[in-house]
Amino acid sequence: MAQSNISAVIDIGSAETKVFIVDLEPQLKIVGAFSAKTEGMRRGEIFNLGALKESVHGVIRQAELQAGSAGEIRRACLAVSGTAVGGFAVQGVTSVKSRSVSAQDERAAEKDALDVCLHRVPENRRIVRRIFRGFRLDREREIIDPRGLSGNELFYDMWVVDAEESHLLELYQIPNRYGMEIDGLFPASLAAAESVRSFSEMDKNRLVIDIGAGTSDFALFRDGRLALTGVIPVGGEHVTSDISHGLQIRQEDAERLKLRYAKAIACDEDVLAEIDLDTFECEMKDFSTHVSRYKMELIVQCRLEELFGLIRKKVEADEPFSGVVQLTGGTSQMLGVCELAGRIFRSAEVRAATPNQGFARNYADPKYATVVGLAVLYRDELRTRRKSAGPAGGLRRFLKKIIS
């Protein structure tokens, strides 16, 4: 196991931090893994950086011990999520210099797209990832390889994910203070989508929704190409808070009730059903020892309907969506959640999705979708870098400059 191929991939969620120590070559392999509760982050936002560092460092340490590499890992790849993350579409254009498209025309269109991208990013934000979506000839024909085709104007389509500079710097400090350098950074939405991607769906319309504790990330693919990414500030913690307020019980008791009894769709058979809180040793805010199961189900349904409705509004801003909706994250395992999502996305097939990567068979659980996909994306990027032998990206240069 060559130490130069060993890296940490880190998914810092609002509720739980997951770390894989991976051997990247010759075959991707998990050599150490650990997960634990996250401290210092709430609903996708950092409120106590010191506590967050300590909790994440503890998870890294345990993962390293499993790998037999305590204190030896020097590279890390991070997933980026939260309300600080955004995205926008960019299009570059160039006139075709001769009768058919040449490599020079492709480079000119790409350069124009990069120039447009840099001018659109505000001073307080940084680019996390640029994703090529395809070329267009004369605004009409969508193609991947236009070389040799006839046309007047060549367009270069790109999706850009950016984030607040302050948020990235706070994230960067976490592995940096542990002695690691951030060598890769990916949107959590793309990582989750990669982990559940199958060969049969590569060219289809696909919407992947990763329902986290504090936020929900989504990635939309049309005909296999990335069309949109986004973050909705609604997640499992909001469901728990709603139960707490609606039933007048403590937050921790609401979480326990949610995990045991919650349904995404209120069931008429539960109208008269009650939950005996004495069996949970719950501390009530009033004098009742029973709560309505149907009321709790209605509370859950209302919040999840809001989440799926917000995502649908963004996804269908330009055109209706029909295809496959894949749900990941812990909340995707809730009873009835796929049926509820199907009611919102009426023309789509909805199903819960688990990571299907061979190297992560022991982590085929929706809550590991992001960290599994992160390992795949990072491995692929390192291979691309080695082939091109290019310099570090703009974000990496920026982070190194600030920290040093």
Short mmCIF file of C-alpha atoms in Angstrom, two decimals:
data_model
loop_
_atom_site.label_atom_id
_atom_site.label_comp_id
_atom_site.label_asym_id
_atom_site.label_seq_id
_atom_site.Cartn_x
_atom_site.Cartn_y
_atom_site.Cartn_z
CA MET A 1 0.00 0.00 0.00
CA ALA A 2 1.91 3.03 -1.29
CA GLN A 3 1.49 5.96 1.10
CA SER A 4 1.36 8.40 -1.83
CA ASN A 5 -1.94 6.81 -2.92
CA ILE A 6 -3.60 7.10 0.51
CA SER A 7 -6.00 9.98 1.12
CA ALA A 8 -8.90 10.94 3.36
CA VAL A 9 -12.32 11.72 1.92
CA ILE A 10 -14.47 13.71 4.35
CA ASP A 11 -18.19 14.41 4.43
CA ILE A 12 -19.05 16.86 7.22
CA GLY A 13 -22.81 16.77 7.70
CA SER A 14 -24.88 18.73 10.19
CA ALA A 15 -25.68 15.59 12.16
CA GLU A 16 -22.84 13.20 11.33
CA THR A 17 -19.31 13.29 9.95
CA LYS A 18 -18.12 10.41 7.78
CA VAL A 19 -14.49 9.77 6.85
CA PHE A 20 -13.02 7.15 4.55
CA ILE A 21 -9.30 6.51 4.29
CA VAL A 22 -8.92 5.28 0.74
CA ASP A 23 -6.19 3.64 -1.31
CA LEU A 24 -6.71 5.24 -4.73
CA GLU A 25 -4.58 3.00 -6.94
CA PRO A 26 -4.48 0.60 -8.64
CA GLN A 27 -8.08 -0.11 -7.53
CA LEU A 28 -10.08 2.16 -5.26
CA LYS A 29 -10.26 0.56 -1.83
CA ILE A 30 -11.46 1.67 1.61
CA VAL A 31 -8.75 0.87 4.17
CA GLY A 32 -10.28 2.74 7.10
CA ALA A 33 -13.66 4.28 7.90
CA PHE A 34 -15.40 5.96 10.79
CA SER A 35 -18.44 8.13 11.44
CA ALA A 36 -19.66 10.04 14.48
CA LYS A 37 -21.90 12.89 15.56
CA THR A 38 -20.93 16.34 14.29
CA GLU A 39 -20.54 19.14 16.82
CA GLY A 40 -20.49 22.86 16.03
CA MET A 41 -22.71 22.76 12.93
CA ARG A 42 -26.44 23.28 12.73
CA ARG A 43 -28.63 23.12 9.64
CA GLY A 44 -25.69 23.34 7.29
CA GLU A 45 -24.05 26.35 8.97
CA ILE A 46 -21.01 26.46 11.26
CA PHE A 47 -21.74 28.12 14.61
CA ASN A 48 -18.77 26.85 16.65
CA LEU A 49 -15.66 26.26 14.54
CA GLY A 50 -13.60 25.03 17.49
CA ALA A 51 -16.12 22.34 18.40
CA LEU A 52 -16.46 21.37 14.74
CA LYS A 53 -12.70 20.96 14.34
CA GLU A 54 -12.50 18.81 17.46
CA SER A 55 -15.35 16.50 16.43
CA VAL A 56 -14.10 16.08 12.83
CA HIS A 57 -10.52 15.51 13.98
CA GLY A 58 -11.80 12.75 16.25
CA VAL A 59 -13.47 11.00 13.31
CA ILE A 60 -10.35 11.36 11.14
CA ARG A 61 -8.22 9.95 13.94
CA GLN A 62 -10.40 6.86 14.35
CA ALA A 63 -10.50 6.26 10.59
CA GLU A 64 -6.69 6.53 10.45
CA LEU A 65 -6.35 4.02 13.28
CA GLN A 66 -8.49 1.55 11.35
CA ALA A 67 -6.21 2.05 8.35
CA GLY A 68 -3.07 1.64 10.46
CA SER A 69 -1.92 5.08 9.31
CA ALA A 70 -2.35 7.25 12.41
CA GLY A 71 -1.04 10.75 11.74
CA GLU A 72 0.38 9.78 8.33
CA ILE A 73 -2.36 10.94 5.94
CA ARG A 74 -1.43 14.22 4.29
CA ARG A 75 -4.12 14.70 1.61
CA ALA A 76 -7.85 15.20 2.00
CA CYS A 77 -10.85 15.66 -0.25
CA LEU A 78 -13.91 17.47 1.08
CA ALA A 79 -17.60 17.56 0.15
CA VAL A 80 -19.08 21.06 0.16
CA SER A 81 -22.69 21.67 1.06
CA GLY A 82 -24.89 24.11 2.95
CA THR A 83 -26.68 27.33 2.17
CA ALA A 84 -23.36 29.00 1.30
CA VAL A 85 -23.19 26.92 -1.90
CA GLY A 86 -24.77 28.13 -5.15
CA GLY A 87 -24.61 27.52 -8.87
CA PHE A 88 -25.24 29.13 -12.23
CA ALA A 89 -25.09 28.37 -15.95
CA VAL A 90 -22.48 29.93 -18.24
CA GLN A 91 -22.25 29.97 -22.01
CA GLY A 92 -19.25 30.96 -24.10
CA VAL A 93 -19.37 31.63 -27.84
CA THR A 94 -17.02 32.03 -30.76
CA SER A 95 -17.43 32.42 -34.50
CA VAL A 96 -16.37 29.35 -36.48
CA LYS A 97 -13.29 30.50 -38.39
CA SER A 98 -13.69 28.19 -41.37
CA ARG A 99 -16.44 26.06 -42.80
CA SER A 100 -16.12 23.45 -40.08
CA VAL A 101 -15.36 23.48 -36.34
CA SER A 102 -11.69 23.08 -35.39
CA ALA A 103 -9.86 22.47 -32.13
CA GLN A 104 -9.01 26.17 -32.12
CA ASP A 105 -12.71 27.05 -32.22
CA GLU A 106 -13.39 24.72 -29.29
CA ARG A 107 -10.65 26.36 -27.21
CA ALA A 108 -11.92 29.84 -28.10
CA ALA A 109 -15.48 29.00 -27.01
CA GLU A 110 -14.20 27.47 -23.77
CA LYS A 111 -12.03 30.52 -23.05
CA ASP A 112 -14.99 32.83 -23.58
CA ALA A 113 -17.06 30.74 -21.14
CA LEU A 114 -14.27 30.95 -18.53
CA ASP A 115 -14.07 34.72 -18.95
CA VAL A 116 -17.82 35.06 -18.49
CA CYS A 117 -17.67 32.78 -15.45
CA LEU A 118 -14.95 34.83 -13.72
CA HIS A 119 -16.85 38.06 -14.29
CA ARG A 120 -20.04 36.61 -12.79
CA VAL A 121 -18.54 35.44 -9.50
CA PRO A 122 -18.82 38.14 -6.77
CA GLU A 123 -15.74 39.11 -4.77
CA ASN A 124 -16.95 37.30 -1.66
CA ARG A 125 -17.48 33.97 -3.44
CA ARG A 126 -15.16 31.39 -4.99
CA ILE A 127 -15.61 28.79 -7.70
CA VAL A 128 -15.78 25.26 -6.33
CA ARG A 129 -16.26 23.33 -9.56
CA ARG A 130 -16.80 23.97 -13.27
CA ILE A 131 -18.66 21.22 -15.14
CA PHE A 132 -18.67 21.02 -18.92
CA ARG A 133 -22.17 20.32 -20.24
CA GLY A 134 -21.63 20.23 -24.00
CA PHE A 135 -21.32 22.29 -27.16
CA ARG A 136 -24.02 23.84 -29.31
CA LEU A 137 -23.80 24.78 -32.95
CA ASP A 138 -25.81 27.87 -33.92
CA ARG A 139 -27.77 27.60 -30.61
CA GLU A 140 -29.69 24.57 -31.84
CA ARG A 141 -27.64 21.41 -32.10
CA GLU A 142 -26.42 19.94 -28.78
CA ILE A 143 -23.25 17.93 -29.29
CA ILE A 144 -20.33 16.63 -27.27
CA ASP A 145 -17.71 16.59 -30.05
CA PRO A 146 -18.38 19.28 -32.71
CA ARG A 147 -15.02 19.01 -34.48
CA GLY A 148 -15.45 18.79 -38.24
CA LEU A 149 -19.14 19.79 -38.20
CA SER A 150 -20.39 22.82 -40.13
CA GLY A 151 -21.81 25.93 -38.46
CA ASN A 152 -21.43 29.66 -37.92
CA GLU A 153 -21.23 29.96 -34.12
CA LEU A 154 -19.96 27.49 -31.54
CA PHE A 155 -21.29 27.70 -27.98
CA TYR A 156 -19.65 26.15 -24.90
CA ASP A 157 -22.12 25.30 -22.08
CA MET A 158 -20.90 25.02 -18.50
CA TRP A 159 -22.43 24.72 -15.03
CA VAL A 160 -20.53 26.48 -12.25
CA VAL A 161 -20.78 25.70 -8.53
CA ASP A 162 -19.57 28.48 -6.24
CA ALA A 163 -19.58 29.12 -2.49
CA GLU A 164 -19.01 31.87 0.02
CA GLU A 165 -15.32 32.49 0.55
CA SER A 166 -15.68 32.60 4.34
CA HIS A 167 -17.39 29.20 4.40
CA LEU A 168 -14.66 27.60 2.29
CA LEU A 169 -11.92 29.03 4.49
CA GLU A 170 -13.60 27.68 7.62
CA LEU A 171 -13.90 24.25 6.04
CA TYR A 172 -10.30 24.37 4.85
CA GLN A 173 -9.04 25.00 8.38
CA ILE A 174 -10.46 21.73 9.67
CA PRO A 175 -8.15 19.26 7.86
CA ASN A 176 -5.39 21.88 7.66
CA ARG A 177 -5.15 22.09 11.47
CA TYR A 178 -4.89 18.32 11.50
CA GLY A 179 -1.86 18.45 9.23
CA MET A 180 -3.69 17.70 5.99
CA GLU A 181 -3.87 19.66 2.75
CA ILE A 182 -7.14 19.92 0.87
CA ASP A 183 -6.38 18.36 -2.49
CA GLY A 184 -9.94 18.05 -3.76
CA LEU A 185 -13.25 19.80 -3.27
CA PHE A 186 -16.59 18.67 -4.71
CA PRO A 187 -20.23 19.69 -4.29
CA ALA A 188 -22.02 17.14 -2.12
CA SER A 189 -24.82 16.97 -4.69
CA LEU A 190 -22.46 15.66 -7.40
CA ALA A 191 -20.85 13.20 -5.01
CA ALA A 192 -24.20 11.71 -3.99
CA ALA A 193 -25.28 11.51 -7.63
CA GLU A 194 -22.07 9.72 -8.61
CA SER A 195 -22.46 7.07 -5.91
CA VAL A 196 -25.89 5.95 -7.13
CA ARG A 197 -25.26 6.29 -10.87
CA SER A 198 -25.82 3.17 -12.96
CA PHE A 199 -24.73 2.41 -16.51
CA SER A 200 -28.35 2.01 -17.65
CA GLU A 201 -29.22 5.56 -16.55
CA MET A 202 -26.19 7.39 -17.91
CA ASP A 203 -28.11 8.95 -20.82
CA LYS A 204 -31.45 9.47 -19.08
CA ASN A 205 -33.19 12.25 -17.19
CA ARG A 206 -32.30 11.84 -13.54
CA LEU A 207 -32.86 13.88 -10.40
CA VAL A 208 -30.86 12.91 -7.30
CA ILE A 209 -32.02 14.33 -3.96
CA ASP A 210 -29.77 13.81 -0.94
CA ILE A 211 -31.87 14.60 2.14
CA GLY A 212 -29.42 15.53 4.86
CA ALA A 213 -30.02 16.61 8.44
CA GLY A 214 -29.69 20.37 7.93
CA THR A 215 -30.02 20.80 4.17
CA SER A 216 -30.97 18.79 1.08
CA ASP A 217 -28.71 18.77 -1.98
CA PHE A 218 -29.96 17.93 -5.45
CA ALA A 219 -28.48 17.40 -8.89
CA LEU A 220 -30.50 17.32 -12.10
CA PHE A 221 -29.32 15.49 -15.23
CA ARG A 222 -31.08 15.81 -18.58
CA ASP A 223 -30.15 13.18 -21.16
CA GLY A 224 -27.23 12.25 -18.92
CA ARG A 225 -25.76 15.77 -18.79
CA LEU A 226 -25.68 17.90 -15.67
CA ALA A 227 -28.32 20.63 -15.94
CA LEU A 228 -28.61 22.01 -12.41
CA THR A 229 -27.41 21.65 -8.83
CA GLY A 230 -28.82 23.23 -5.72
CA VAL A 231 -29.17 23.23 -1.96
CA ILE A 232 -32.49 23.59 -0.14
CA PRO A 233 -32.30 24.71 3.53
CA VAL A 234 -34.66 21.95 4.65
CA GLY A 235 -33.65 18.57 6.05
CA GLY A 236 -34.31 15.96 8.70
CA GLU A 237 -33.55 18.36 11.56
CA HIS A 238 -36.44 20.56 10.43
CA VAL A 239 -38.77 17.57 10.58
CA THR A 240 -37.58 16.87 14.11
CA SER A 241 -38.07 20.50 15.18
CA ASP A 242 -41.59 20.50 13.74
CA ILE A 243 -42.46 17.39 15.75
CA SER A 244 -40.97 18.94 18.87
CA HIS A 245 -42.99 22.13 18.51
CA GLY A 246 -46.17 20.45 17.30
CA LEU A 247 -46.28 17.83 20.04
CA GLN A 248 -44.66 19.99 22.73
CA ILE A 249 -41.83 17.59 23.53
CA ARG A 250 -38.06 17.93 23.74
CA GLN A 251 -35.98 17.96 20.56
CA GLU A 252 -34.17 14.74 21.47
CA ASP A 253 -37.48 13.00 22.23
CA ALA A 254 -38.88 14.18 18.92
CA GLU A 255 -35.89 12.66 17.11
CA ARG A 256 -36.49 9.31 18.80
CA LEU A 257 -40.19 9.38 17.89
CA LYS A 258 -39.34 10.29 14.30
CA LEU A 259 -36.92 7.40 13.91
CA ARG A 260 -39.37 4.87 15.32
CA TYR A 261 -42.81 6.01 14.18
CA ALA A 262 -42.59 8.66 11.47
CA LYS A 263 -44.30 8.21 8.10
CA ALA A 264 -44.03 10.57 5.18
CA ILE A 265 -47.75 10.21 4.43
CA ALA A 266 -50.36 10.45 7.15
CA CYS A 267 -52.33 7.23 7.37
CA ASP A 268 -56.10 7.38 7.96
CA GLU A 269 -55.85 4.19 10.00
CA ASP A 270 -53.79 6.12 12.56
CA VAL A 271 -56.39 8.87 13.21
CA LEU A 272 -57.22 7.51 16.65
CA ALA A 273 -53.82 5.96 17.36
CA GLU A 274 -51.69 7.34 20.17
CA ILE A 275 -48.07 6.96 21.15
CA ASP A 276 -47.42 6.22 24.83
CA LEU A 277 -44.53 8.50 25.76
CA ASP A 278 -43.92 6.64 29.00
CA THR A 279 -42.32 3.88 26.93
CA PHE A 280 -39.77 6.47 25.75
CA GLU A 281 -39.29 8.17 29.12
CA CYS A 282 -40.04 11.45 27.32
CA GLU A 283 -40.16 14.72 29.24
CA MET A 284 -43.35 16.53 28.24
CA LYS A 285 -43.79 20.28 28.15
CA ASP A 286 -47.36 19.78 29.35
CA PHE A 287 -49.04 17.05 31.42
CA SER A 288 -50.02 14.65 28.64
CA THR A 289 -48.33 11.27 28.44
CA HIS A 290 -49.79 10.39 25.03
CA VAL A 291 -49.52 12.10 21.66
CA SER A 292 -51.49 11.62 18.47
CA ARG A 293 -49.67 9.45 15.97
CA TYR A 294 -51.76 10.88 13.14
CA LYS A 295 -50.84 14.43 14.14
CA MET A 296 -47.15 13.55 14.05
CA GLU A 297 -47.56 12.01 10.61
CA LEU A 298 -49.29 15.15 9.33
CA ILE A 299 -46.44 17.28 10.68
CA VAL A 300 -43.87 15.15 8.88
CA GLN A 301 -45.87 15.09 5.65
CA CYS A 302 -46.25 18.88 5.55
CA ARG A 303 -42.52 19.50 5.91
CA LEU A 304 -41.50 16.91 3.31
CA GLU A 305 -44.13 18.20 0.88
CA GLU A 306 -42.54 21.63 1.29
CA LEU A 307 -39.07 20.21 0.57
CA PHE A 308 -40.07 18.33 -2.58
CA GLY A 309 -42.17 21.27 -3.75
CA LEU A 310 -39.24 23.67 -3.45
CA ILE A 311 -36.99 21.31 -5.41
CA ARG A 312 -39.61 20.76 -8.10
CA LYS A 313 -40.02 24.53 -8.51
CA LYS A 314 -36.29 24.91 -9.20
CA VAL A 315 -36.03 21.82 -11.39
CA GLU A 316 -38.99 22.78 -13.57
CA ALA A 317 -38.21 26.50 -13.83
CA ASP A 318 -37.37 26.08 -17.53
CA GLU A 319 -39.12 22.89 -18.57
CA PRO A 320 -41.12 20.02 -16.99
CA PHE A 321 -39.20 17.08 -15.59
CA SER A 322 -39.91 13.47 -16.42
CA GLY A 323 -37.51 10.69 -15.60
CA VAL A 324 -36.13 9.03 -12.49
CA VAL A 325 -35.97 10.61 -9.03
CA GLN A 326 -33.42 8.97 -6.73
CA LEU A 327 -33.61 9.71 -3.00
CA THR A 328 -30.56 9.31 -0.76
CA GLY A 329 -29.65 10.38 2.76
CA GLY A 330 -31.03 9.06 6.04
CA THR A 331 -34.54 10.47 5.58
CA SER A 332 -34.91 8.60 2.29
CA GLN A 333 -35.46 5.46 4.36
CA MET A 334 -38.58 6.84 6.02
CA LEU A 335 -41.75 4.87 5.30
CA GLY A 336 -43.74 6.44 2.48
CA VAL A 337 -41.17 9.04 1.42
CA CYS A 338 -40.90 7.72 -2.16
CA GLU A 339 -44.67 7.67 -2.53
CA LEU A 340 -44.90 11.26 -1.29
CA ALA A 341 -42.14 12.41 -3.67
CA GLY A 342 -44.02 10.64 -6.47
CA ARG A 343 -47.09 12.76 -5.75
CA ILE A 344 -45.01 15.94 -6.13
CA PHE A 345 -42.99 14.78 -9.16
CA ARG A 346 -46.03 13.38 -10.92
CA SER A 347 -44.38 12.31 -14.17
CA ALA A 348 -41.36 10.67 -12.58
CA GLU A 349 -40.39 7.27 -11.24
CA VAL A 350 -39.24 7.70 -7.64
CA ARG A 351 -37.10 5.28 -5.68
CA ALA A 352 -34.72 5.18 -2.74
CA ALA A 353 -31.13 4.77 -3.93
CA THR A 354 -28.11 3.33 -2.18
CA PRO A 355 -24.45 3.55 -3.20
CA ASN A 356 -23.80 0.89 -5.86
CA GLN A 357 -20.01 1.14 -6.13
CA GLY A 358 -18.26 -2.20 -5.85
CA PHE A 359 -15.45 -0.94 -3.60
CA ALA A 360 -18.03 0.23 -1.00
CA ARG A 361 -20.22 -2.87 -0.68
CA ASN A 362 -20.06 -2.63 3.11
CA TYR A 363 -21.43 0.93 2.95
CA ALA A 364 -24.48 0.36 0.73
CA ASP A 365 -26.55 2.67 2.89
CA PRO A 366 -28.17 5.95 1.71
CA LYS A 367 -26.43 7.94 4.44
CA TYR A 368 -23.03 7.07 2.91
CA ALA A 369 -23.96 8.26 -0.60
CA THR A 370 -21.94 11.48 -0.45
CA VAL A 371 -18.72 10.08 0.99
CA VAL A 372 -18.78 7.07 -1.38
CA GLY A 373 -19.29 9.27 -4.43
CA LEU A 374 -16.64 11.68 -3.17
CA ALA A 375 -14.03 8.92 -3.25
CA VAL A 376 -14.93 8.08 -6.88
CA LEU A 377 -14.83 11.70 -8.05
CA TYR A 378 -11.52 12.35 -6.32
CA ARG A 379 -9.93 9.21 -7.80
CA ASP A 380 -11.08 10.21 -11.28
CA GLU A 381 -9.82 13.77 -10.90
CA LEU A 382 -6.35 12.62 -9.79
CA ARG A 383 -6.12 10.39 -12.86
CA THR A 384 -7.08 13.34 -15.06
CA ARG A 385 -4.48 15.53 -13.39
CA ARG A 386 -1.75 12.97 -13.96
CA LYS A 387 -2.60 12.77 -17.64
CA SER A 388 -2.62 16.55 -18.12
CA ALA A 389 0.12 17.31 -15.57
CA GLY A 390 -1.53 20.72 -15.23
CA PRO A 391 -1.14 23.26 -12.42
CA ALA A 392 -3.35 23.45 -9.36
CA GLY A 393 -6.82 24.86 -9.91
CA GLY A 394 -7.73 28.42 -9.01
CA LEU A 395 -9.57 27.46 -5.83
CA ARG A 396 -6.64 25.39 -4.53
CA ARG A 397 -4.19 28.21 -5.26
CA PHE A 398 -6.50 30.65 -3.49
CA LEU A 399 -6.83 28.47 -0.36
CA LYS A 400 -3.08 27.84 -0.17
CA LYS A 401 -2.37 31.57 -0.48
CA ILE A 402 -4.83 32.53 2.29
CA ILE A 403 -3.78 29.88 4.80
CA SER A 404 -0.05 30.32 4.27
#
